Each structure stands twice: as structure tokens, then as C-alpha cells.
Coordinates of C-alpha atoms in Angstrom, one line a residue:
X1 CA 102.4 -7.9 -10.4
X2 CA 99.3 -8.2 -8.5
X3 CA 98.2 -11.6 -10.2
X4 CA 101.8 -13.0 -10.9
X5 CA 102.2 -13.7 -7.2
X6 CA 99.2 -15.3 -7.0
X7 CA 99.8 -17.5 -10.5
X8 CA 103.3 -18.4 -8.9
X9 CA 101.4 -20.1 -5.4
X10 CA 99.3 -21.8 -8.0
X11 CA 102.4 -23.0 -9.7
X12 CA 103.6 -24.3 -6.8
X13 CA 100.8 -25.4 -5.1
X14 CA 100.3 -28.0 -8.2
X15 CA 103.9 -29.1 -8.6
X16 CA 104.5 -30.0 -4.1
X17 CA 102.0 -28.9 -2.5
X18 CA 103.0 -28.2 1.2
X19 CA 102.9 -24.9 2.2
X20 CA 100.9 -22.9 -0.5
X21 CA 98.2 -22.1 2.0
X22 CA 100.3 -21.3 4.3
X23 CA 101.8 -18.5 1.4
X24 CA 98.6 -17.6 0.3
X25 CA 97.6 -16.6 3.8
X26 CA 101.0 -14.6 3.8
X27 CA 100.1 -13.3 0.4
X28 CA 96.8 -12.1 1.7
X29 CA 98.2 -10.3 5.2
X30 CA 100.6 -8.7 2.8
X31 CA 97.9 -7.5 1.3
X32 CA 96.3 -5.6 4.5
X33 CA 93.3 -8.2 4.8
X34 CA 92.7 -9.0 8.1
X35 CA 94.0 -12.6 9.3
X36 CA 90.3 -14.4 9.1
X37 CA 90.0 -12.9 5.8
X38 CA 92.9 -14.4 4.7
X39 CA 91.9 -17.7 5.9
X40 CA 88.5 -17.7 4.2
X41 CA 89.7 -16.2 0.9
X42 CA 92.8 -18.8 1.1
X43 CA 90.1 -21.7 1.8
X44 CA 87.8 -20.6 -1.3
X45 CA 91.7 -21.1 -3.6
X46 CA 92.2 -24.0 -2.2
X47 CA 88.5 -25.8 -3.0
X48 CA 89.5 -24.5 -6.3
X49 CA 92.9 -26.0 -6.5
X50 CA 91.7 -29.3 -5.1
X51 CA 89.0 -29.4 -7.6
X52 CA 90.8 -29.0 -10.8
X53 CA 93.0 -32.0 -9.0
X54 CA 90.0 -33.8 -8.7
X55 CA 88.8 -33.6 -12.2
X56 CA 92.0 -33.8 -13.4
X57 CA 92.5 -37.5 -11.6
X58 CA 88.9 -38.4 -12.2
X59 CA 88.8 -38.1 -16.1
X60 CA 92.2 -39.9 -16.4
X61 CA 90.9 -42.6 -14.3
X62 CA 93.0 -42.6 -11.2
X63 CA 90.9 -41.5 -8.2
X64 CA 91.9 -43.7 -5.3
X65 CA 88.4 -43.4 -3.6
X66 CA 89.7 -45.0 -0.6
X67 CA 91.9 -42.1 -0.1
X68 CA 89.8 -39.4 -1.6
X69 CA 86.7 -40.0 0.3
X70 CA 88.5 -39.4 4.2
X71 CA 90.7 -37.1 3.1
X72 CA 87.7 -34.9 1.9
X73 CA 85.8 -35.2 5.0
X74 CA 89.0 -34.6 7.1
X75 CA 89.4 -31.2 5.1
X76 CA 85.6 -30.3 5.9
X77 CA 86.3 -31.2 9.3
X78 CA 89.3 -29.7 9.9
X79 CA 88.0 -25.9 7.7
X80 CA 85.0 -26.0 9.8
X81 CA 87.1 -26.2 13.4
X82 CA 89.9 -23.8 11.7
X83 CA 87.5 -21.3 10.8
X84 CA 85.5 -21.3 14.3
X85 CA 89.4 -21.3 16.5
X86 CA 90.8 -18.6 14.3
X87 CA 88.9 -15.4 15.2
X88 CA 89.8 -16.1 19.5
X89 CA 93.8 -16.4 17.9
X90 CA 95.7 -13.1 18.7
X91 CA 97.4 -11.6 15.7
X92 CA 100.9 -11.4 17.4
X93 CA 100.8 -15.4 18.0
X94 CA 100.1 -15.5 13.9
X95 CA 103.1 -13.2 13.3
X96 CA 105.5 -15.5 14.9
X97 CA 104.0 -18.8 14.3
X98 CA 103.7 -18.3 10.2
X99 CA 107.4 -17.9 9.8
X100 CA 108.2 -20.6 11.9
X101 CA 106.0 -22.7 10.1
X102 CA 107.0 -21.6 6.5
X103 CA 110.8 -22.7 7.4
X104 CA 109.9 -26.1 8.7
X105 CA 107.7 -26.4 5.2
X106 CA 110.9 -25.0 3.1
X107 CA 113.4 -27.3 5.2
X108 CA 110.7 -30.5 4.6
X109 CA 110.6 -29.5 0.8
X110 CA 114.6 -29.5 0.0
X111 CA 115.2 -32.2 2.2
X112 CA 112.6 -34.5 0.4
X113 CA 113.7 -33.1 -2.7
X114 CA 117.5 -34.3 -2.0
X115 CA 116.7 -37.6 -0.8

């Protein structure tokens, strides 16, 4: 059980996307690891994830450099300013604000998927 959960984020994470860190980070609070724990360890899956992407679109010859290249820096950026803010944010503020985020990435999800 304790690698199915995992294999299903991955699963996911592959076929939409939004929202897997945000269950991985779940996943790993679950899991009694401290909330900047989670972050890093969910970080480390996601450079994974986004790698296998990469290689996936590079061998079949549909990288959109123009995309790839700011997007990539904006995820430095933005893992670098994430991981220095998230040890000063209180663990209370985290309980509340991952549900609430979760829903609005469930209710984005269906309502794309019935359009």
C-alpha cells in the first residue's frame, strides 16, 4: 500500500497534471513528515516527473523551446523562493489552506473535463 499511493499521484500527475504536488505534499504530511519535508521530498518527485516529460517530448521531437526554456527558469525561481517562505509559514495556515486549494484543483479538473 505504501508505494500504490505514490504510483497512483504518478498516474495522475502524467495524465492532468494540476494538483499532484499539491497530493504529494498531502501524501507526505500523512505520512508524519514535517511540512518542509514534504515540500523538499515533493520537489525532488517532481524534477523527476518533469524529466521523464522532457525526454519523453525531446526524443519524439516536440520540445517547444520557446515554452520550455521560461517555464524552466520560472520553476527554479519559483522552488528557490517556495523553499526559503515555507519554514516562517505556521502549520495551522497549511492545514486550512491545502484543502481549500485541493477543491478549487478538483472543481478546475471536472469542469475542464466537461467542457
Amino acid at each position: 500500500m505504501n508505494k500504490l499511493i505514490p504510483f497512483a499521484i504518478s498516474i495522475y500527475d502524467g495524465g492532468f497534471g494540476p494538483g499532484s504536488a499539491l497530493m504529494n505534499i498531502t501524501y507526505f504530511l500523512k505520512k508524519q513528515y514535517h511540512y518542509l519535508k514534504a515540500v523538499e521530498l515533493t520537489r525532488m518527485l517532481s524534477l523527476s516527473s518533469c524529466t521523464g516529460a522532457f525526454l519523453f517530448y525531446y526524443f519524439t521531437g516536440i520540445v517547444n523551446w520557446g515554452i520550455a526554456i521560461p517555464v524552466s527558469l520560472g520553476s527554479i525561481a519559483g522552488s528557490f523562493l517556495g523553499l526559503k517562505i515555507v519554514p516562517y509559514i505556521q502549520t495551522k495556515w497549511i492545514q486550512i489552506i491545502l484543502p481549500i486549494v485541493f477543491l478549487f484543483l478538483i472543481v478546475q479538473v471536472v469542469s475542464d473535463l466537461i467542457k
